[in-house]
mmCIF file of N, CA and C in Angstrom:
data_model
loop_
_atom_site.group_PDB
_atom_site.id
_atom_site.type_symbol
_atom_site.label_atom_id
_atom_site.label_comp_id
_atom_site.label_asym_id
_atom_site.label_seq_id
_atom_site.Cartn_x
_atom_site.Cartn_y
_atom_site.Cartn_z
ATOM 1 N N ALA A 170 80.661 91.690 112.219
ATOM 2 C CA ALA A 170 81.913 91.653 111.485
ATOM 3 C C ALA A 170 81.823 92.552 110.268
ATOM 4 N N ALA A 171 82.951 93.139 109.900
ATOM 5 C CA ALA A 171 82.992 94.055 108.764
ATOM 6 C C ALA A 171 82.915 93.304 107.458
ATOM 7 N N GLY A 172 82.332 93.955 106.443
ATOM 8 C CA GLY A 172 82.201 93.352 105.125
ATOM 9 C C GLY A 172 83.508 93.373 104.360
ATOM 10 N N LYS A 173 83.560 92.586 103.310
ATOM 11 C CA LYS A 173 84.758 92.528 102.477
ATOM 12 C C LYS A 173 84.892 93.804 101.667
ATOM 13 N N GLY A 174 86.124 94.195 101.375
ATOM 14 C CA GLY A 174 86.380 95.330 100.509
ATOM 15 C C GLY A 174 86.306 96.688 101.171
ATOM 16 N N VAL A 175 86.254 96.770 102.494
ATOM 17 C CA VAL A 175 86.168 98.062 103.160
ATOM 18 C C VAL A 175 87.456 98.427 103.885
ATOM 19 N N GLU A 176 88.477 97.571 103.795
ATOM 20 C CA GLU A 176 89.732 97.863 104.469
ATOM 21 C C GLU A 176 90.303 99.171 103.934
ATOM 22 N N GLY A 177 90.734 100.036 104.812
ATOM 23 C CA GLY A 177 91.336 101.296 104.409
ATOM 24 C C GLY A 177 90.353 102.420 104.126
ATOM 25 N N LEU A 178 89.063 102.134 104.102
ATOM 26 C CA LEU A 178 88.074 103.182 103.856
ATOM 27 C C LEU A 178 87.675 103.825 105.171
ATOM 28 N N VAL A 179 87.292 105.078 105.102
ATOM 29 C CA VAL A 179 86.815 105.765 106.289
ATOM 30 C C VAL A 179 85.379 106.211 106.069
ATOM 31 N N ALA A 180 84.657 106.387 107.166
ATOM 32 C CA ALA A 180 83.277 106.853 107.119
ATOM 33 C C ALA A 180 83.211 108.184 107.854
ATOM 34 N N VAL A 181 82.452 109.122 107.295
ATOM 35 C CA VAL A 181 82.297 110.436 107.902
ATOM 36 C C VAL A 181 80.835 110.622 108.265
ATOM 37 N N CYS A 182 80.550 110.905 109.537
ATOM 38 C CA CYS A 182 79.186 111.156 109.977
ATOM 39 C C CYS A 182 78.749 112.506 109.419
ATOM 40 N N THR A 183 77.634 112.523 108.700
ATOM 41 C CA THR A 183 77.177 113.769 108.077
ATOM 42 C C THR A 183 76.565 114.746 109.075
ATOM 43 N N SER A 184 76.212 114.289 110.275
ATOM 44 C CA SER A 184 75.648 115.231 111.242
ATOM 45 C C SER A 184 76.692 115.765 112.214
ATOM 46 N N CYS A 185 77.638 114.928 112.666
ATOM 47 C CA CYS A 185 78.613 115.424 113.642
ATOM 48 C C CYS A 185 80.018 115.556 113.073
ATOM 49 N N GLY A 186 80.287 114.968 111.892
ATOM 50 C CA GLY A 186 81.592 115.096 111.263
ATOM 51 C C GLY A 186 82.647 114.131 111.757
ATOM 52 N N LYS A 187 82.282 113.222 112.657
ATOM 53 C CA LYS A 187 83.258 112.269 113.178
ATOM 54 C C LYS A 187 83.757 111.375 112.046
ATOM 55 N N VAL A 188 85.064 111.126 112.037
ATOM 56 C CA VAL A 188 85.682 110.255 111.047
ATOM 57 C C VAL A 188 86.069 108.960 111.740
ATOM 58 N N GLU A 189 85.709 107.851 111.131
ATOM 59 C CA GLU A 189 85.971 106.519 111.698
ATOM 60 C C GLU A 189 86.264 105.585 110.537
ATOM 61 N N THR A 190 87.114 104.582 110.767
ATOM 62 C CA THR A 190 87.291 103.599 109.698
ATOM 63 C C THR A 190 85.980 102.851 109.530
ATOM 64 N N VAL A 191 85.680 102.444 108.308
ATOM 65 C CA VAL A 191 84.430 101.730 108.045
ATOM 66 C C VAL A 191 84.388 100.444 108.854
ATOM 67 N N THR A 192 85.519 99.751 108.950
ATOM 68 C CA THR A 192 85.577 98.510 109.726
ATOM 69 C C THR A 192 85.197 98.764 111.176
ATOM 70 N N ASN A 193 85.766 99.799 111.801
ATOM 71 C CA ASN A 193 85.428 100.120 113.191
ATOM 72 C C ASN A 193 83.973 100.545 113.326
ATOM 73 N N ALA A 194 83.479 101.333 112.372
ATOM 74 C CA ALA A 194 82.085 101.780 112.431
ATOM 75 C C ALA A 194 81.134 100.594 112.363
ATOM 76 N N MET A 195 81.460 99.628 111.501
ATOM 77 C CA MET A 195 80.592 98.454 111.381
ATOM 78 C C MET A 195 80.652 97.596 112.640
ATOM 79 N N ASN A 196 81.832 97.491 113.229
ATOM 80 C CA ASN A 196 81.978 96.674 114.432
ATOM 81 C C ASN A 196 81.360 97.341 115.653
ATOM 82 N N GLN A 197 81.477 98.678 115.758
ATOM 83 C CA GLN A 197 80.964 99.390 116.922
ATOM 84 C C GLN A 197 79.487 99.715 116.798
ATOM 85 N N GLY A 198 79.048 100.078 115.612
ATOM 86 C CA GLY A 198 77.648 100.448 115.426
ATOM 87 C C GLY A 198 77.374 101.872 115.834
ATOM 88 N N THR A 199 77.717 102.250 117.046
ATOM 89 C CA THR A 199 77.496 103.621 117.507
ATOM 90 C C THR A 199 78.702 104.078 118.309
ATOM 91 N N THR A 200 78.821 105.375 118.489
ATOM 92 C CA THR A 200 79.836 105.916 119.384
ATOM 93 C C THR A 200 79.147 106.301 120.680
ATOM 94 N N GLU A 201 79.934 106.579 121.671
ATOM 95 C CA GLU A 201 79.357 106.974 122.954
ATOM 96 C C GLU A 201 79.006 108.459 122.893
ATOM 97 N N ARG A 202 77.761 108.750 122.713
ATOM 98 C CA ARG A 202 77.275 110.127 122.647
ATOM 99 C C ARG A 202 76.114 110.267 123.621
ATOM 100 N N SER A 203 75.857 111.507 124.019
ATOM 101 C CA SER A 203 74.800 111.723 125.001
ATOM 102 C C SER A 203 73.427 111.886 124.372
ATOM 103 N N SER A 204 73.347 112.254 123.103
ATOM 104 C CA SER A 204 72.028 112.434 122.513
ATOM 105 C C SER A 204 71.891 111.608 121.244
ATOM 106 N N ASP A 205 70.649 111.259 120.918
ATOM 107 C CA ASP A 205 70.389 110.474 119.718
ATOM 108 C C ASP A 205 70.780 111.216 118.447
ATOM 109 N N SER A 206 70.704 112.532 118.462
ATOM 110 C CA SER A 206 71.021 113.294 117.254
ATOM 111 C C SER A 206 72.499 113.217 116.899
ATOM 112 N N GLU A 207 73.337 112.885 117.872
ATOM 113 C CA GLU A 207 74.765 112.782 117.606
ATOM 114 C C GLU A 207 75.224 111.333 117.442
ATOM 115 N N THR A 208 74.293 110.401 117.417
ATOM 116 C CA THR A 208 74.661 108.993 117.301
ATOM 117 C C THR A 208 75.289 108.726 115.943
ATOM 118 N N PHE A 209 76.404 108.032 115.978
ATOM 119 C CA PHE A 209 77.134 107.702 114.755
ATOM 120 C C PHE A 209 76.769 106.285 114.360
ATOM 121 N N LEU A 210 75.969 106.140 113.310
ATOM 122 C CA LEU A 210 75.564 104.827 112.830
ATOM 123 C C LEU A 210 76.187 104.585 111.477
ATOM 124 N N PHE A 211 76.652 103.373 111.263
ATOM 125 C CA PHE A 211 77.234 103.054 109.966
ATOM 126 C C PHE A 211 76.190 103.087 108.865
ATOM 127 N N LYS A 212 75.017 102.557 109.133
ATOM 128 C CA LYS A 212 74.008 102.433 108.084
ATOM 129 C C LYS A 212 73.133 103.665 107.922
ATOM 130 N N PHE A 213 73.366 104.705 108.720
ATOM 131 C CA PHE A 213 72.526 105.893 108.608
ATOM 132 C C PHE A 213 73.356 107.145 108.860
ATOM 133 N N GLY A 214 73.334 108.050 107.912
ATOM 134 C CA GLY A 214 73.943 109.358 108.139
ATOM 135 C C GLY A 214 75.436 109.438 107.983
ATOM 136 N N ILE A 215 76.074 108.493 107.314
ATOM 137 C CA ILE A 215 77.505 108.613 107.072
ATOM 138 C C ILE A 215 77.786 108.544 105.587
ATOM 139 N N GLU A 216 78.953 108.952 105.233
ATOM 140 C CA GLU A 216 79.372 108.957 103.844
ATOM 141 C C GLU A 216 80.719 108.252 103.752
ATOM 142 N N PRO A 217 80.797 107.079 103.097
ATOM 143 C CA PRO A 217 82.089 106.398 102.983
ATOM 144 C C PRO A 217 83.067 107.237 102.168
ATOM 145 N N MET A 218 84.298 107.325 102.646
ATOM 146 C CA MET A 218 85.327 108.115 101.977
ATOM 147 C C MET A 218 86.589 107.282 101.807
ATOM 148 N N ASN A 219 87.368 107.596 100.786
ATOM 149 C CA ASN A 219 88.687 107.008 100.622
ATOM 150 C C ASN A 219 89.639 107.695 101.590
ATOM 151 N N PRO A 220 90.758 107.059 101.929
ATOM 152 C CA PRO A 220 91.702 107.685 102.859
ATOM 153 C C PRO A 220 92.219 109.049 102.399
ATOM 154 N N ASP A 221 92.222 109.319 101.091
ATOM 155 C CA ASP A 221 92.696 110.617 100.598
ATOM 156 C C ASP A 221 91.621 111.703 100.659
ATOM 157 N N GLY A 222 90.433 111.377 101.181
ATOM 158 C CA GLY A 222 89.368 112.360 101.346
ATOM 159 C C GLY A 222 88.368 112.419 100.213
ATOM 160 N N THR A 223 88.574 111.650 99.158
ATOM 161 C CA THR A 223 87.616 111.623 98.057
ATOM 162 C C THR A 223 86.484 110.672 98.392
ATOM 163 N N LYS A 224 85.319 110.902 97.796
ATOM 164 C CA LYS A 224 84.169 110.039 98.054
ATOM 165 C C LYS A 224 84.421 108.643 97.504
ATOM 166 N N PHE A 225 84.044 107.632 98.271
ATOM 167 C CA PHE A 225 84.197 106.250 97.840
ATOM 168 C C PHE A 225 83.292 105.994 96.649
ATOM 169 N N GLY A 226 83.839 105.405 95.596
ATOM 170 C CA GLY A 226 83.063 105.087 94.411
ATOM 171 C C GLY A 226 82.928 106.231 93.424
ATOM 172 N N ALA A 227 83.492 107.394 93.757
ATOM 173 C CA ALA A 227 83.403 108.526 92.837
ATOM 174 C C ALA A 227 84.240 108.251 91.595
ATOM 175 N N VAL A 228 83.749 108.680 90.470
ATOM 176 C CA VAL A 228 84.474 108.496 89.216
ATOM 177 C C VAL A 228 85.463 109.637 89.065
ATOM 178 N N LYS A 229 86.719 109.286 88.902
ATOM 179 C CA LYS A 229 87.745 110.299 88.717
ATOM 180 C C LYS A 229 87.899 110.580 87.231
ATOM 181 N N GLU A 230 88.118 111.834 86.925
ATOM 182 C CA GLU A 230 88.335 112.233 85.536
ATOM 183 C C GLU A 230 89.712 111.743 85.111
ATOM 184 N N VAL A 231 89.735 110.946 84.079
ATOM 185 C CA VAL A 231 90.996 110.403 83.582
ATOM 186 C C VAL A 231 91.251 110.988 82.202
ATOM 187 N N THR A 232 92.389 111.607 82.063
ATOM 188 C CA THR A 232 92.765 112.108 80.749
ATOM 189 C C THR A 232 93.891 111.234 80.239
ATOM 190 N N ARG A 233 93.734 110.758 79.031
ATOM 191 C CA ARG A 233 94.732 109.877 78.449
ATOM 192 C C ARG A 233 95.410 110.583 77.290
ATOM 193 N N GLU A 234 96.714 110.540 77.311
ATOM 194 C CA GLU A 234 97.483 111.023 76.176
ATOM 195 C C GLU A 234 97.652 109.831 75.252
ATOM 196 N N ARG A 235 97.124 109.926 74.049
ATOM 197 C CA ARG A 235 97.227 108.830 73.090
ATOM 198 C C ARG A 235 97.948 109.305 71.841
ATOM 199 N N ALA A 236 98.582 108.350 71.206
ATOM 200 C CA ALA A 236 99.257 108.640 69.946
ATOM 201 C C ALA A 236 98.212 108.880 68.862
ATOM 202 N N VAL A 237 98.625 109.594 67.832
ATOM 203 C CA VAL A 237 97.718 109.908 66.725
ATOM 204 C C VAL A 237 98.313 109.338 65.443
ATOM 205 N N VAL A 238 97.465 108.689 64.663
ATOM 206 C CA VAL A 238 97.877 108.146 63.372
ATOM 207 C C VAL A 238 97.137 108.909 62.275
ATOM 208 N N ASP A 239 97.803 109.115 61.156
ATOM 209 C CA ASP A 239 97.239 109.898 60.055
ATOM 210 C C ASP A 239 96.365 109.014 59.163
ATOM 211 N N GLU A 240 95.257 108.535 59.722
ATOM 212 C CA GLU A 240 94.297 107.682 59.006
ATOM 213 C C GLU A 240 92.920 108.318 59.111
ATOM 214 N N LYS A 241 92.032 107.961 58.187
ATOM 215 C CA LYS A 241 90.668 108.499 58.193
ATOM 216 C C LYS A 241 89.736 107.610 59.007
ATOM 217 N N CYS A 242 88.793 108.256 59.686
ATOM 218 C CA CYS A 242 87.747 107.535 60.414
ATOM 219 C C CYS A 242 86.805 106.899 59.389
ATOM 220 N N PRO A 243 86.511 105.594 59.534
ATOM 221 C CA PRO A 243 85.605 104.954 58.583
ATOM 222 C C PRO A 243 84.162 105.455 58.681
ATOM 223 N N LYS A 244 83.826 106.130 59.776
ATOM 224 C CA LYS A 244 82.455 106.605 59.965
ATOM 225 C C LYS A 244 82.257 108.038 59.461
ATOM 226 N N CYS A 245 83.153 108.952 59.857
ATOM 227 C CA CYS A 245 82.947 110.369 59.509
ATOM 228 C C CYS A 245 84.035 110.932 58.595
ATOM 229 N N SER A 246 85.033 110.141 58.267
ATOM 230 C CA SER A 246 86.153 110.527 57.387
ATOM 231 C C SER A 246 87.090 111.576 57.978
ATOM 232 N N HIS A 247 86.989 111.826 59.293
ATOM 233 C CA HIS A 247 87.929 112.741 59.950
ATOM 234 C C HIS A 247 89.326 112.140 59.870
ATOM 235 N N LYS A 248 90.319 112.964 59.532
ATOM 236 C CA LYS A 248 91.683 112.470 59.408
ATOM 237 C C LYS A 248 92.436 112.731 60.705
ATOM 238 N N GLY A 249 93.008 111.683 61.276
ATOM 239 C CA GLY A 249 93.751 111.780 62.531
ATOM 240 C C GLY A 249 93.038 111.015 63.628
ATOM 241 N N LEU A 250 93.377 109.749 63.805
ATOM 242 C CA LEU A 250 92.743 108.894 64.811
ATOM 243 C C LEU A 250 93.670 108.686 65.997
ATOM 244 N N ASN A 251 93.117 108.716 67.197
ATOM 245 C CA ASN A 251 93.871 108.347 68.391
ATOM 246 C C ASN A 251 93.971 106.832 68.427
ATOM 247 N N PHE A 252 95.110 106.313 68.924
ATOM 248 C CA PHE A 252 95.224 104.863 69.010
ATOM 249 C C PHE A 252 96.087 104.439 70.189
ATOM 250 N N TYR A 253 95.889 103.189 70.623
ATOM 251 C CA TYR A 253 96.734 102.545 71.627
ATOM 252 C C TYR A 253 96.731 101.058 71.352
ATOM 253 N N CYS A 254 97.739 100.367 71.862
ATOM 254 C CA CYS A 254 97.905 98.927 71.613
ATOM 255 C C CYS A 254 97.809 98.148 72.913
ATOM 256 N N MET A 255 97.281 96.927 72.801
ATOM 257 C CA MET A 255 97.232 96.006 73.948
ATOM 258 C C MET A 255 97.523 94.599 73.457
ATOM 259 N N GLN A 256 98.162 93.824 74.307
ATOM 260 C CA GLN A 256 98.433 92.422 74.001
ATOM 261 C C GLN A 256 97.284 91.596 74.570
ATOM 262 N N LEU A 257 96.320 91.247 73.741
ATOM 263 C CA LEU A 257 95.142 90.507 74.196
ATOM 264 C C LEU A 257 95.220 89.026 73.851
ATOM 265 N N ARG A 258 96.020 88.703 72.856
ATOM 266 C CA ARG A 258 96.140 87.310 72.429
ATOM 267 C C ARG A 258 97.442 86.738 72.973
ATOM 268 N N SER A 259 97.775 85.529 72.588
ATOM 269 C CA SER A 259 98.992 84.902 73.118
ATOM 270 C C SER A 259 100.229 85.684 72.690
ATOM 271 N N VAL A 260 101.318 85.490 73.417
ATOM 272 C CA VAL A 260 102.528 86.280 73.197
ATOM 273 C C VAL A 260 103.154 86.077 71.826
ATOM 274 N N ASP A 261 102.916 84.941 71.217
ATOM 275 C CA ASP A 261 103.511 84.708 69.898
ATOM 276 C C ASP A 261 102.685 85.329 68.768
ATOM 277 N N GLU A 262 101.590 85.994 69.107
ATOM 278 C CA GLU A 262 100.778 86.695 68.111
ATOM 279 C C GLU A 262 100.939 88.201 68.310
ATOM 280 N N GLY A 263 100.515 88.964 67.319
ATOM 281 C CA GLY A 263 100.659 90.414 67.377
ATOM 282 C C GLY A 263 99.718 91.075 68.369
ATOM 283 N N GLN A 264 99.907 92.384 68.536
ATOM 284 C CA GLN A 264 99.068 93.168 69.433
ATOM 285 C C GLN A 264 97.771 93.568 68.742
ATOM 286 N N THR A 265 96.792 93.957 69.566
ATOM 287 C CA THR A 265 95.546 94.516 69.049
ATOM 288 C C THR A 265 95.656 96.032 69.143
ATOM 289 N N VAL A 266 95.358 96.712 68.047
ATOM 290 C CA VAL A 266 95.415 98.176 68.011
ATOM 291 C C VAL A 266 93.984 98.706 68.095
ATOM 292 N N PHE A 267 93.750 99.600 69.051
ATOM 293 C CA PHE A 267 92.439 100.216 69.245
ATOM 294 C C PHE A 267 92.500 101.653 68.734
ATOM 295 N N TYR A 268 91.519 102.020 67.912
ATOM 296 C CA TYR A 268 91.446 103.362 67.329
ATOM 297 C C TYR A 268 90.201 104.070 67.849
ATOM 298 N N GLU A 269 90.320 105.400 68.000
ATOM 299 C CA GLU A 269 89.170 106.217 68.394
ATOM 300 C C GLU A 269 89.225 107.542 67.641
ATOM 301 N N CYS A 270 88.103 107.896 67.058
ATOM 302 C CA CYS A 270 88.006 109.167 66.336
ATOM 303 C C CYS A 270 87.718 110.287 67.344
ATOM 304 N N PRO A 271 88.556 111.326 67.391
ATOM 305 C CA PRO A 271 88.308 112.420 68.335
ATOM 306 C C PRO A 271 87.113 113.287 67.943
ATOM 307 N N LYS A 272 86.676 113.189 66.690
ATOM 308 C CA LYS A 272 85.554 114.008 66.222
ATOM 309 C C LYS A 272 84.207 113.365 66.547
ATOM 310 N N CYS A 273 84.001 112.097 66.128
ATOM 311 C CA CYS A 273 82.679 111.467 66.298
ATOM 312 C C CYS A 273 82.651 110.412 67.407
ATOM 313 N N GLY A 274 83.826 110.028 67.936
ATOM 314 C CA GLY A 274 83.867 109.050 69.020
ATOM 315 C C GLY A 274 83.822 107.604 68.566
ATOM 316 N N HIS A 275 83.788 107.359 67.261
ATOM 317 C CA HIS A 275 83.753 105.986 66.733
ATOM 318 C C HIS A 275 85.012 105.237 67.162
ATOM 319 N N THR A 276 84.833 104.006 67.633
ATOM 320 C CA THR A 276 85.965 103.174 68.035
ATOM 321 C C THR A 276 85.943 101.869 67.261
ATOM 322 N N PHE A 277 87.128 101.359 66.989
ATOM 323 C CA PHE A 277 87.266 100.058 66.340
ATOM 324 C C PHE A 277 88.654 99.525 66.639
ATOM 325 N N SER A 278 88.860 98.248 66.372
ATOM 326 C CA SER A 278 90.158 97.631 66.647
ATOM 327 C C SER A 278 90.624 96.832 65.446
ATOM 328 N N GLN A 279 91.922 96.551 65.455
ATOM 329 C CA GLN A 279 92.528 95.782 64.375
ATOM 330 C C GLN A 279 93.604 94.892 64.981
ATOM 331 N N ASN A 280 93.580 93.610 64.635
ATOM 332 C CA ASN A 280 94.621 92.692 65.087
ATOM 333 C C ASN A 280 95.810 92.790 64.148
ATOM 334 N N ASN A 281 96.986 93.000 64.709
ATOM 335 C CA ASN A 281 98.209 93.080 63.892
ATOM 336 C C ASN A 281 99.009 91.809 64.014
#
């Protein structure tokens, strides 16, 4: 039986290039091939891929556009901090503001 969390993922055999869903690969184990060198095994010689063709588990570069406030960094005194807000406490309380210095990378938060 297939493991949890593999629905929708595909596996690519690194030797023959065959593409198979991970669930099918785990259930079948091998494909019908005439030689051992072309055997498609889930646990050997494949690379799990997302349906869009990217490697499973690969870290995607995320760029965030953040607002800038005209405040000084408490660590390096750089003026101009990036910030964003999140509601971490109950709804009747204010938001938490997270600040990040683009110069030194120092981060801190403030409850409003």
